[in-house]
Coordinates of C-alpha atoms and ligand atoms in Angstrom, one line a residue:
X81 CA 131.2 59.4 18.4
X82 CA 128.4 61.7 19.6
X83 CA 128.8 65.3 17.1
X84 CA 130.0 68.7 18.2
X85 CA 126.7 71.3 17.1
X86 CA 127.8 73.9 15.7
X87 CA 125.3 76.6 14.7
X88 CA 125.9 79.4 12.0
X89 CA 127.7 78.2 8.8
X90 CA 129.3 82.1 8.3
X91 CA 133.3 82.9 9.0
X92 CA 133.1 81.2 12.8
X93 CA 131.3 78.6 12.3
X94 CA 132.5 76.8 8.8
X95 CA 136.4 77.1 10.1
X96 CA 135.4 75.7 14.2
X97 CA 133.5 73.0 11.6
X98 CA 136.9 72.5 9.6
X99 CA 138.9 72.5 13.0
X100 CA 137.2 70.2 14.1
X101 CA 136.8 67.7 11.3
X102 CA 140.5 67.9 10.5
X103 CA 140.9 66.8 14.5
X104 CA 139.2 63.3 13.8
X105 CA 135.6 64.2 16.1
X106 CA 132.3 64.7 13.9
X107 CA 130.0 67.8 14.1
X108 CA 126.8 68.8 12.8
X109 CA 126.8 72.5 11.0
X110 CA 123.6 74.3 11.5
X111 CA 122.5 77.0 9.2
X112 CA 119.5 78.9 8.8
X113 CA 120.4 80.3 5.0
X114 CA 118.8 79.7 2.8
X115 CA 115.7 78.9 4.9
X116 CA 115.6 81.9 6.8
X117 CA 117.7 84.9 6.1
X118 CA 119.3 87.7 7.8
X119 CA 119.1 91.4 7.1
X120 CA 122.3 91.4 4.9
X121 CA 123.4 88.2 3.8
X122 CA 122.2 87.2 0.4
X123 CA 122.8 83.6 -0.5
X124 CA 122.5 80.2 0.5
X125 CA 126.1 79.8 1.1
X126 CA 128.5 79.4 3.7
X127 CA 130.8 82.2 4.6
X128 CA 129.3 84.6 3.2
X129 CA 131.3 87.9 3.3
X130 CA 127.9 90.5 4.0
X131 CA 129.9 93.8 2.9
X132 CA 133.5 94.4 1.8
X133 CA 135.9 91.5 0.2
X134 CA 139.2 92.4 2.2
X135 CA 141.0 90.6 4.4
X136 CA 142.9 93.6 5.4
X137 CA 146.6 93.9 5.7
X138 CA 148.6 90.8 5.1
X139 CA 151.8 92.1 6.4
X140 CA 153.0 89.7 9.5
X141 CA 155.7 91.8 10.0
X142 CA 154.5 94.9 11.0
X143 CA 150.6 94.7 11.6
X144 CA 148.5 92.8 13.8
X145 CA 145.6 91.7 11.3
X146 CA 148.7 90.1 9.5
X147 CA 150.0 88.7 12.1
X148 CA 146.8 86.7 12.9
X149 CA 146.6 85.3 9.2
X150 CA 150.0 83.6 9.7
X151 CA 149.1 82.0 12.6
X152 CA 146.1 81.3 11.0
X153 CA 147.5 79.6 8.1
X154 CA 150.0 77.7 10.6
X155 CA 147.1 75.7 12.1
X156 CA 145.5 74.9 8.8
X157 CA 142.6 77.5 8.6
X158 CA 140.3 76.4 5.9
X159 CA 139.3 80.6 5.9
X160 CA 142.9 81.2 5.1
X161 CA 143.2 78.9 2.4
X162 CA 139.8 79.9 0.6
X163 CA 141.0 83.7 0.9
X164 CA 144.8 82.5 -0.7
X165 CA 143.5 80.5 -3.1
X166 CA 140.4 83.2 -4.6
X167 CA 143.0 86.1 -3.9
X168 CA 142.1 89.1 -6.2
X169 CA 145.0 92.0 -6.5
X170 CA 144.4 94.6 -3.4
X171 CA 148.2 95.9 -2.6
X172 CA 149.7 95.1 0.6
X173 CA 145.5 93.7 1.5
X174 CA 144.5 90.6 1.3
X175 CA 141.0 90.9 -1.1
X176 CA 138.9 87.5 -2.6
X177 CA 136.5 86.7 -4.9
X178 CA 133.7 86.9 -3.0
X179 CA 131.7 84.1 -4.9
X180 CA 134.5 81.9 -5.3
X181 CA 135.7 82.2 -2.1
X182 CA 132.7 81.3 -0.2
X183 CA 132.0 78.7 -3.0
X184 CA 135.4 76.8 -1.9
X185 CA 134.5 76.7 1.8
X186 CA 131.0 75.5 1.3
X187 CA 133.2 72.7 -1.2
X188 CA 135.3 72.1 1.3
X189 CA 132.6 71.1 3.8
X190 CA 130.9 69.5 1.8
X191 CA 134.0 67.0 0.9
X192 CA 134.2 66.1 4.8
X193 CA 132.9 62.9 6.0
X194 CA 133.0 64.0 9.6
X195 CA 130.8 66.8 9.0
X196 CA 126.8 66.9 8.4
X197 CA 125.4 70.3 7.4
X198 CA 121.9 70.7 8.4
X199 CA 120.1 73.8 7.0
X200 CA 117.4 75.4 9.6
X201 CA 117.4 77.9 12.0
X202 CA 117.8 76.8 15.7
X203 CA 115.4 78.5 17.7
X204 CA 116.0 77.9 21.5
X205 CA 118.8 77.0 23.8
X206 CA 119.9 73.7 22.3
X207 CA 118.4 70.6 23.9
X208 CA 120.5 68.9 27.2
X209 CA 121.6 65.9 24.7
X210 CA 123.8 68.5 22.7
X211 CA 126.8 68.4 25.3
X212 CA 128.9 70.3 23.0
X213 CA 127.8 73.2 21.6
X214 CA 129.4 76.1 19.4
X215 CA 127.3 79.0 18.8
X216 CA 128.9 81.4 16.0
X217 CA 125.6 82.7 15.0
X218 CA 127.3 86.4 14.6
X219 CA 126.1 89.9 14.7
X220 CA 122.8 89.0 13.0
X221 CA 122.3 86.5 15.1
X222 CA 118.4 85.1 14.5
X223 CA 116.0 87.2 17.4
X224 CA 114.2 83.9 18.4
X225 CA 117.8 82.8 19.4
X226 CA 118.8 85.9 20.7
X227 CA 116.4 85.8 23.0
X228 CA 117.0 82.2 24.3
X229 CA 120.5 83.9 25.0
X230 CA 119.3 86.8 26.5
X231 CA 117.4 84.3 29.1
X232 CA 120.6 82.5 30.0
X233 CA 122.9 85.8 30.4
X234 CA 120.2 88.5 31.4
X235 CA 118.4 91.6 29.7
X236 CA 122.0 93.7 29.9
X237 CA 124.4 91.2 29.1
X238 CA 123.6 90.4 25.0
X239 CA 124.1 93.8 23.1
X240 CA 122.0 94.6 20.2
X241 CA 123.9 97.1 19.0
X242 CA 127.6 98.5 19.5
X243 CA 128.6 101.9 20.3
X244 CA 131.8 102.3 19.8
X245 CA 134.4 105.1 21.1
X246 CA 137.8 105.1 19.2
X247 CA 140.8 103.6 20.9
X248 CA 144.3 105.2 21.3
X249 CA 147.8 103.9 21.9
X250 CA 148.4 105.2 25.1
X251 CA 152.0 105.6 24.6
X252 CA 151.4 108.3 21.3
X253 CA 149.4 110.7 23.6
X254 CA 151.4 113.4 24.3
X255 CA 151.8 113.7 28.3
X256 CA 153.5 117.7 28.2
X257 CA 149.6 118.6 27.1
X258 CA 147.5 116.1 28.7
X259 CA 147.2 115.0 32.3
X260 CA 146.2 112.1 34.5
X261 CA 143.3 112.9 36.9
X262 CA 139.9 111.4 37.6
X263 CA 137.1 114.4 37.7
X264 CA 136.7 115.7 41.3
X265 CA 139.8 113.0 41.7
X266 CA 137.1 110.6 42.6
X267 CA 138.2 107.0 43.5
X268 CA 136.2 104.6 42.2
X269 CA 136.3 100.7 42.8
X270 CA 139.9 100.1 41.9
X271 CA 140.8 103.5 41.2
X272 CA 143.3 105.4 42.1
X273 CA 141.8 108.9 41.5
X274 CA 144.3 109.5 38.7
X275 CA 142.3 107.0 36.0
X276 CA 141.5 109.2 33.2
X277 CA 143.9 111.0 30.3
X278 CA 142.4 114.9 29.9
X279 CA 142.8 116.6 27.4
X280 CA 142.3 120.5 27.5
X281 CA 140.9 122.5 24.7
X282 CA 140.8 126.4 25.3
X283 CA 137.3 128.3 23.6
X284 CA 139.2 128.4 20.1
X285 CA 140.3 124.8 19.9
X286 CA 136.7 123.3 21.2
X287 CA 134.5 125.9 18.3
X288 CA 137.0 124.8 15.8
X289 CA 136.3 120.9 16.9
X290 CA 132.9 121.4 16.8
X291 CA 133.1 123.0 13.4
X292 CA 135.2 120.1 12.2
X293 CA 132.8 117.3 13.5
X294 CA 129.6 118.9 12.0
X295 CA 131.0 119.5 8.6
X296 CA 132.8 116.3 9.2
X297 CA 131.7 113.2 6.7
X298 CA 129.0 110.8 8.1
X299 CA 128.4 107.0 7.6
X300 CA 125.1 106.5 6.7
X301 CA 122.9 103.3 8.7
X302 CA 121.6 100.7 6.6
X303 CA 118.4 100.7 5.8
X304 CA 117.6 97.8 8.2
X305 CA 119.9 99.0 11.3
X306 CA 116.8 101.7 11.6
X307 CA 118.4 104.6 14.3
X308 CA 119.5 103.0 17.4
X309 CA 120.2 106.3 19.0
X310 CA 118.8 106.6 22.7
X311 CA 120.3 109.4 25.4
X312 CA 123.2 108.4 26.7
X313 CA 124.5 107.1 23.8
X314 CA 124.3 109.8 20.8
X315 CA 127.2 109.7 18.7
X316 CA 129.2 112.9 19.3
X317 CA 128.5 114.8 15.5
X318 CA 124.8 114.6 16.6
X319 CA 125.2 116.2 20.2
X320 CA 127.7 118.7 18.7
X321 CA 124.4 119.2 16.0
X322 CA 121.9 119.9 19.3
X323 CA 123.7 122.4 19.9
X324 CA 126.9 124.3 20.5
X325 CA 127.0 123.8 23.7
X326 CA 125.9 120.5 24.4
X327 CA 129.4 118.4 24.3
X328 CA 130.7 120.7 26.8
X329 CA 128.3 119.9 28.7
X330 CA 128.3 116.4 28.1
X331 CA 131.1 113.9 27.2
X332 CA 133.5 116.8 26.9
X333 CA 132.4 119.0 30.4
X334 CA 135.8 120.6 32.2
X335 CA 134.2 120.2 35.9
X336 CA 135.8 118.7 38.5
X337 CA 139.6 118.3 36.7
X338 CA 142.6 121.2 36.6
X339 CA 145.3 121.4 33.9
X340 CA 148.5 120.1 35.9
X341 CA 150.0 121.6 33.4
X342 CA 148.4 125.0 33.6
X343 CA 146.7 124.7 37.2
X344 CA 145.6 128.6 36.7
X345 CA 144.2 128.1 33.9
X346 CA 140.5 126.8 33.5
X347 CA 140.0 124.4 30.0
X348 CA 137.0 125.4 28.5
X349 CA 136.2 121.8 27.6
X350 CA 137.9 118.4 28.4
X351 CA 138.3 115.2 26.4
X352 CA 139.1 111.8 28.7
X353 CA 140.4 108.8 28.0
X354 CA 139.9 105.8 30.1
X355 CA 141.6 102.3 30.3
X356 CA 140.8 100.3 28.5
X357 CA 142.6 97.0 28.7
X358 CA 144.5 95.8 32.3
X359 CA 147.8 95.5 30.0
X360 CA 147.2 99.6 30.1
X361 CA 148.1 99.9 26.6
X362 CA 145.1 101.5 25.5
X363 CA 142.7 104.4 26.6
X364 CA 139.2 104.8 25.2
X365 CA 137.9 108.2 24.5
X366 CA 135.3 108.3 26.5
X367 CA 131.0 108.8 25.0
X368 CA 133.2 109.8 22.1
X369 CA 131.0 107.1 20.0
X370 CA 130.8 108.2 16.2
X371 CA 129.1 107.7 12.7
X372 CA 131.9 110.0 11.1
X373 CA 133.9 108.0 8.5
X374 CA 137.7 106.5 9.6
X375 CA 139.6 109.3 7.7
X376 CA 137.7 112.0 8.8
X377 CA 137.7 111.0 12.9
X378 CA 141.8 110.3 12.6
X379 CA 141.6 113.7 10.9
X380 CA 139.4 115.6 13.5
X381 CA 140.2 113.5 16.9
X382 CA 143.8 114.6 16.0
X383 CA 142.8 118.5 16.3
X384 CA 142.4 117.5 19.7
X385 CA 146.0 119.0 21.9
X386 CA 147.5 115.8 23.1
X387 CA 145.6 113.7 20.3
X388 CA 148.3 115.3 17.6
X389 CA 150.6 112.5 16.9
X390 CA 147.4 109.6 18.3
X391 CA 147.9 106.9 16.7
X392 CA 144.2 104.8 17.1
X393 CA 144.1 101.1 18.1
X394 CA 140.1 101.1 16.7
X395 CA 138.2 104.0 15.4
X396 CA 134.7 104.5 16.5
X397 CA 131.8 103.0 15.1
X398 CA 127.6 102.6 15.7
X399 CA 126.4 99.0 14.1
X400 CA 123.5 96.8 14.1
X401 CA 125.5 94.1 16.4
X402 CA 124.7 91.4 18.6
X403 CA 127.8 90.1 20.9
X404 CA 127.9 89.3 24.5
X405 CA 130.0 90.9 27.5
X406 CA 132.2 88.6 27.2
X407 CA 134.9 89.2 29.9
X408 CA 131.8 88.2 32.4
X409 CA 129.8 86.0 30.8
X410 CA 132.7 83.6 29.0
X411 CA 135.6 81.6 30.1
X412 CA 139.3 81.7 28.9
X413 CA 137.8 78.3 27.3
X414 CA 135.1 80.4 25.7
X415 CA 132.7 78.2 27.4
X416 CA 129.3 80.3 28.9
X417 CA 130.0 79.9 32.4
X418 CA 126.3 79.7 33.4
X419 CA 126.1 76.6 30.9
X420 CA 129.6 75.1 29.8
X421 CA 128.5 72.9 27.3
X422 CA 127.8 76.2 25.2
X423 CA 131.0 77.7 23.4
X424 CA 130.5 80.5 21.5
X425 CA 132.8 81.9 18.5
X426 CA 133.0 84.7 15.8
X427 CA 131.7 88.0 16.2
X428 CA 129.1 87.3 19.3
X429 CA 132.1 86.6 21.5
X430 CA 132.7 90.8 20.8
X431 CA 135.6 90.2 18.5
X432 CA 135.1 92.6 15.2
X433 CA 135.8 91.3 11.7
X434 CA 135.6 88.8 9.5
X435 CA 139.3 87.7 10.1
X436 CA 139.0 88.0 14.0
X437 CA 135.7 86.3 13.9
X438 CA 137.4 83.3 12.1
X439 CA 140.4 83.0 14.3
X440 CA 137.9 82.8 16.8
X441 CA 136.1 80.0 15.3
X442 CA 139.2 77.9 14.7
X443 CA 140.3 78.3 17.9
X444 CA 137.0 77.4 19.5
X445 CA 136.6 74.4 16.9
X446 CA 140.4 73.1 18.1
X447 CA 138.9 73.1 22.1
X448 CA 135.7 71.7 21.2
X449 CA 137.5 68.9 19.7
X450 CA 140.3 68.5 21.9
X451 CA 137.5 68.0 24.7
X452 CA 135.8 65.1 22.8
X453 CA 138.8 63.5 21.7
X454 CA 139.8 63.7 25.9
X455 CA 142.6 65.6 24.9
X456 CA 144.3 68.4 27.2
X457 CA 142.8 71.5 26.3
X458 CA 144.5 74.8 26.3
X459 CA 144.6 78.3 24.9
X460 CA 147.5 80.1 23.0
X461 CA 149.7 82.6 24.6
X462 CA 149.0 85.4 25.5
X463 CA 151.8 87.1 23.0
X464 CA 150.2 85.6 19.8
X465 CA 148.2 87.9 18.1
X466 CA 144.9 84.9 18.8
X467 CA 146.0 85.1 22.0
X468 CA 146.2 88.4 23.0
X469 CA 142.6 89.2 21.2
X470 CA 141.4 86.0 23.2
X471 CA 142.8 87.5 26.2
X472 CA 141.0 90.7 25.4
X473 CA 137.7 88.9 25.1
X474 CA 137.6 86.6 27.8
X475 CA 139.1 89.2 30.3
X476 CA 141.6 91.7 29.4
X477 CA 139.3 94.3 29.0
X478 CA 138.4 96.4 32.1
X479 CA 135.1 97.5 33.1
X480 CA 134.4 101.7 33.4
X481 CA 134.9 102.0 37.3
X482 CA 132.1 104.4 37.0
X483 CA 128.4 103.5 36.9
X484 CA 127.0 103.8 33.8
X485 CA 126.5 101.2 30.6
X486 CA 128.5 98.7 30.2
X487 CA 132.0 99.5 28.3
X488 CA 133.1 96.0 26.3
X489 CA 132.5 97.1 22.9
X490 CA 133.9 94.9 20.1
X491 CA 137.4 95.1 19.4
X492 CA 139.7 94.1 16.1
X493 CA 143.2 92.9 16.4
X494 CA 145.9 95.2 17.3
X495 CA 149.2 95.2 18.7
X496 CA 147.7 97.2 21.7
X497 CA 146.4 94.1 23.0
X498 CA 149.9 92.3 23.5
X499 CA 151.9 92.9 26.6
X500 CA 154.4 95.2 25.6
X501 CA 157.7 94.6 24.8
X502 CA 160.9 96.7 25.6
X503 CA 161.3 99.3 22.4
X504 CA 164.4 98.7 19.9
X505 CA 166.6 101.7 20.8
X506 CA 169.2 100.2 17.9
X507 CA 168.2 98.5 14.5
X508 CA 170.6 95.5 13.2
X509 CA 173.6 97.8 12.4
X510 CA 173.6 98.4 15.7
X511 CA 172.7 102.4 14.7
X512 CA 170.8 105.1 16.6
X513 CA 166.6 104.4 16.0
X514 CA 164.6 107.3 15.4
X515 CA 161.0 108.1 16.9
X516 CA 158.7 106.7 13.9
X517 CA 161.8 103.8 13.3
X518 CA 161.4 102.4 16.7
X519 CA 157.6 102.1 16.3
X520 CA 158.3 100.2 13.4
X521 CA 161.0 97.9 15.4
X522 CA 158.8 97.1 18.3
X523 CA 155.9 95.9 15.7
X524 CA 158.4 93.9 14.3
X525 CA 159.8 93.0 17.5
X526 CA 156.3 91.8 18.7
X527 CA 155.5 90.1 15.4
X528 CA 158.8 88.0 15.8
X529 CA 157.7 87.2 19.5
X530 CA 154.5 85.8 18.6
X531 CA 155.9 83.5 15.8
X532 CA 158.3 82.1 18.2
X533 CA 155.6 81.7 20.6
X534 CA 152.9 80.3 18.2
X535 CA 155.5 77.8 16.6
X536 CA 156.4 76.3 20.2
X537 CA 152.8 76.4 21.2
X538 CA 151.5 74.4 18.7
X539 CA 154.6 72.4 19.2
X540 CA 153.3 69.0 17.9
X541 CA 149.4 69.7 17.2
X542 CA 150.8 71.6 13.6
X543 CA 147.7 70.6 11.6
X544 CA 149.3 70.6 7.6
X545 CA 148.4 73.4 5.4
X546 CA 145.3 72.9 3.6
X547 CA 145.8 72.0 0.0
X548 CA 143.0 74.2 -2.4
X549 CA 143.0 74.5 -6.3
X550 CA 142.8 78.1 -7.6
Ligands
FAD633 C1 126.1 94.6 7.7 C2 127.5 94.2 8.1 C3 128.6 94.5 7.4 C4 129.9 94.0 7.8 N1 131.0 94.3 7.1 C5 132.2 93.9 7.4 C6 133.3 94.1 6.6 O1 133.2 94.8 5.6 N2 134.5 93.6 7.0 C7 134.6 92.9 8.1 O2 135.8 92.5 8.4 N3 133.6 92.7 8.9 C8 132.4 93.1 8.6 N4 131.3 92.9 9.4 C9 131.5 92.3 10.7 C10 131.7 90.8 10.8 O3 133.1 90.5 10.8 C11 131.0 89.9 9.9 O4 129.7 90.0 10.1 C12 131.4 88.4 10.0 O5 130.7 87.7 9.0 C13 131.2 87.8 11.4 O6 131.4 86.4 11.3 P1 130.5 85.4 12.2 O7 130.9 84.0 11.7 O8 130.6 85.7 13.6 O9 129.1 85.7 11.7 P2 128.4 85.4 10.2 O10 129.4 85.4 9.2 O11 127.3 86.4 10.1 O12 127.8 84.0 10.4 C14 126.7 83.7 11.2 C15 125.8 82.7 10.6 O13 124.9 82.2 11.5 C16 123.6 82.1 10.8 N5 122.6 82.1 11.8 C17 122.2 83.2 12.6 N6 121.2 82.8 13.5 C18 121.1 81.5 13.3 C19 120.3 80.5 14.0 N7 119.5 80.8 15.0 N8 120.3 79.2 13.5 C20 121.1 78.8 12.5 N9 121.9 79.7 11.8 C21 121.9 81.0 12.3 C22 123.6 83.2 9.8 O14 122.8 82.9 8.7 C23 125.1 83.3 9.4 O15 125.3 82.5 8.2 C24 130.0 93.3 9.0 C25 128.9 93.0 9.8 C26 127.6 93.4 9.3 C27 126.4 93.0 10.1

């Protein structure tokens, strides 16, 4: 049987390796570790976790990132079972031992017949007799490479770095302060002159803001990311350090809107949000891109009136990064259009994690195989958390209708991404919910969805649980 290529042995690539082993069809995994590094991995190994040892939450009922380890684990996720069996104590988290837990993938490997591990970088767009590709090279992807796939996609299209603006539930902005309006009610391709969220801020609120986000804590670069910062794309902290003035006359200027609240009254600066995915769940804060540390922007963001009770879907973030715009470039197969015998998996697709950038791998490694094995080939549902963040990269994001950069910036799982579900109003008692309560019953209402959904999706294809020693 002629071998899937799969190229980058980290998260991605060693579980679309698995995936495709534990289907029957053979692959070749190329990695460039040991030969060749990157700027933050230090080993040899496979799946090597370059920074913190979590796995986040691992609570299917009521959060996303939990959600996608169960379905994970459901279709035999060799990532899954490395991170249960090296578990250390982390709370409600999911943490590993980092050494052993990359040591039992690389095993794992290793042990399968059907796979050949080749260490070397690959250079160039793979040559025409590799009909099956998977590129999970990930956000350190190797610049000879990078290059190759800037040729294929165009200058624009392959991102170097992120620049991300945090990412609120639309539904916890609070509508008696803000107001829907597009500045100078402007209709842009597919708007309806009403796009934006605005949030008013009177002289008080905006000095105290700024006060906040200068004396707010920082994330520091690494030493190899350098200082990516060009105009147009200055995290917030450091235009609010050029100067008083400057965010109100930049990403937080008050032309062109009035308060429908208070139409007499002129805002003294204005904070928009913009859609952000067509399920028009989520708003993005717009050129609010930031370096300030999680706590501190939930803190500060939430000084902002309307932003009180926000509750954020992905907080903001500047990274060394390489990932694709997807939603144009890749299909719901997450096959490059311009060339379809190139998939691509982990973080390049513009997923963000290791756990997403896994779950993108396996999924990518089960289509892969299914087309060499001349199987039918499909994605999950939409309603399952690898669904829904599948979805998000292959098309359910939606483009700024203004000019300007592009907007798909890397996004984590979240229950923002599936299409909503009506809210609980009564728990199992059949008793009155309360506000906070009913949050909770529509996570769990959209966890239980999604396992109902997975489970008849997979339907036959259950792969069994990977067996691993401790
Ligand atoms: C510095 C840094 C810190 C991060 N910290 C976290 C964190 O704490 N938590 C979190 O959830 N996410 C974190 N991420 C984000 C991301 O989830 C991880 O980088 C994750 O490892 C991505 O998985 P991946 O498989 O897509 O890429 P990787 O795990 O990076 O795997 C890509 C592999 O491809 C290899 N490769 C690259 N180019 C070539 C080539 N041309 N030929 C052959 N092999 C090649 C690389 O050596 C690497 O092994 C971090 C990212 C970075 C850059």
């Amino acid at each position: 049987m002629t071998p899937i290529h799969v190229i980058g042995g980290g998260l991605a690539g060693s579980e679309a390796a698995w995936q495709i082993a534990q289907a029957g069809a053979t692959v070749v995994l190329h990695e460039m570790r040991p030969e060749r590094r990157t700027e933050a991995h230090r080993t040899g190994r496979l799946a090597e976790l370059v920074c913190s040892n979590s796995f986040r939450s691992d609570d299917a009922e009521t959060n996303a990132v939990g959600v996608i380890h169960r379905e994970m684990r459901a279709m035999g996720s060799l990532i899954m079972a490395a991170a249960d069996a090296h578990q250390v104590p982390a709370g409600g988290a999911l943490a590993v031992d980092r050494e052993g837990f990359s040591a039992a993938v690389e095993a794992a490997i290793l042990a399968r017949g059907e796979i050949t591990i080749v260490r070397g970088e690959v250079a160039a767009i793979p040559p025409a007799d590799w009909d099956s590709v998977i590129i999970a090279t990930g956000p350190l992807t190797s610049p000879d490479l990078a290059a190759a796939i800037r040729g294929l996609t165009g200058e624009g299209e392959l991102a170097f770095f992120d620049a991300i603006a945090p990412i609120v539930h639309r539904d916890t902005i609070d509508m008696d302060k803000a107001w829907l309006q597009s500045r100078y009610d402007k209709r842009g391709p597919g708007g309806s002159g009403a796009d934006y969220v605005n949030c008013p801020l009177d002289r008080a609120e905006y000095e105290a803001f700024v006060d906040a986000l200068l004396a707010g804590e920082k994330t520091e670069f690494k030493d190899f990311e350098g200082t990516p910062y060009f105009d147009g794309c200055l995290p917030i902290e450091v235009m609010a350090a050029r100067g008083r003035e400057t965010l109100r006359h930049g990403p937080m200027k008050p032309v062109g809107l009035t308060n429908a609240h208070r139409p007499t009254v002129k805002p003294y600066a204005v904070v928009q949000l913009r859609q952000d995915n067509a399920l028009g769940t989520l708003f993005n804060m717009v050129g609010f891109q930031t370096k300030l540390k999680y706590g501190e922007q939930a803190r500060i963001f939430r000084m902002i009136p309307g932003l009180e009770r926000a509750e954020f879907a992905r907080l903001g973030g500047l990274h060394r990064n390489t990932y694709l715009n997807a939603p144009r470039l890749i299909d719901p197969l997450l096959r490059l259009k311009a060339m379809p015998r190139l998939r691509f998996a982990g973080q390049i697709t513009g997923c963000e994690g290791y756990v997403e950038s896994a779950a993108v791998g396996l999924i990518a490694g089960r289509m892969a195989a299914a087309e060499r094995l001349g199987l039918p080939v499909f994605a999950p549902p939409g309603t399952t958390a690898i669904g829904a963040l599948l979805n998000h990269i292959t098309g359910g994001h939606i483009e700024t209708i203004d000019a300007g950069p592009r907007s798909f910036q890397p996004m984590n799982v979240n229950f923002g991404l599936f299409p909503p579900i009506e809210e609980p109003r009564l728990d199992a008692n059949g008793a009155r919910l309360r506000g906070p309560e009913r949050g909770v019953a529509r996570k769990r209402a959209l966890s239980l969805r999604a396992a109902r959904d997975m489970e008849a999706w997979l339907g036959a294809q259950r792969a069994p649980p990977v067996a691993m020693a401790g």
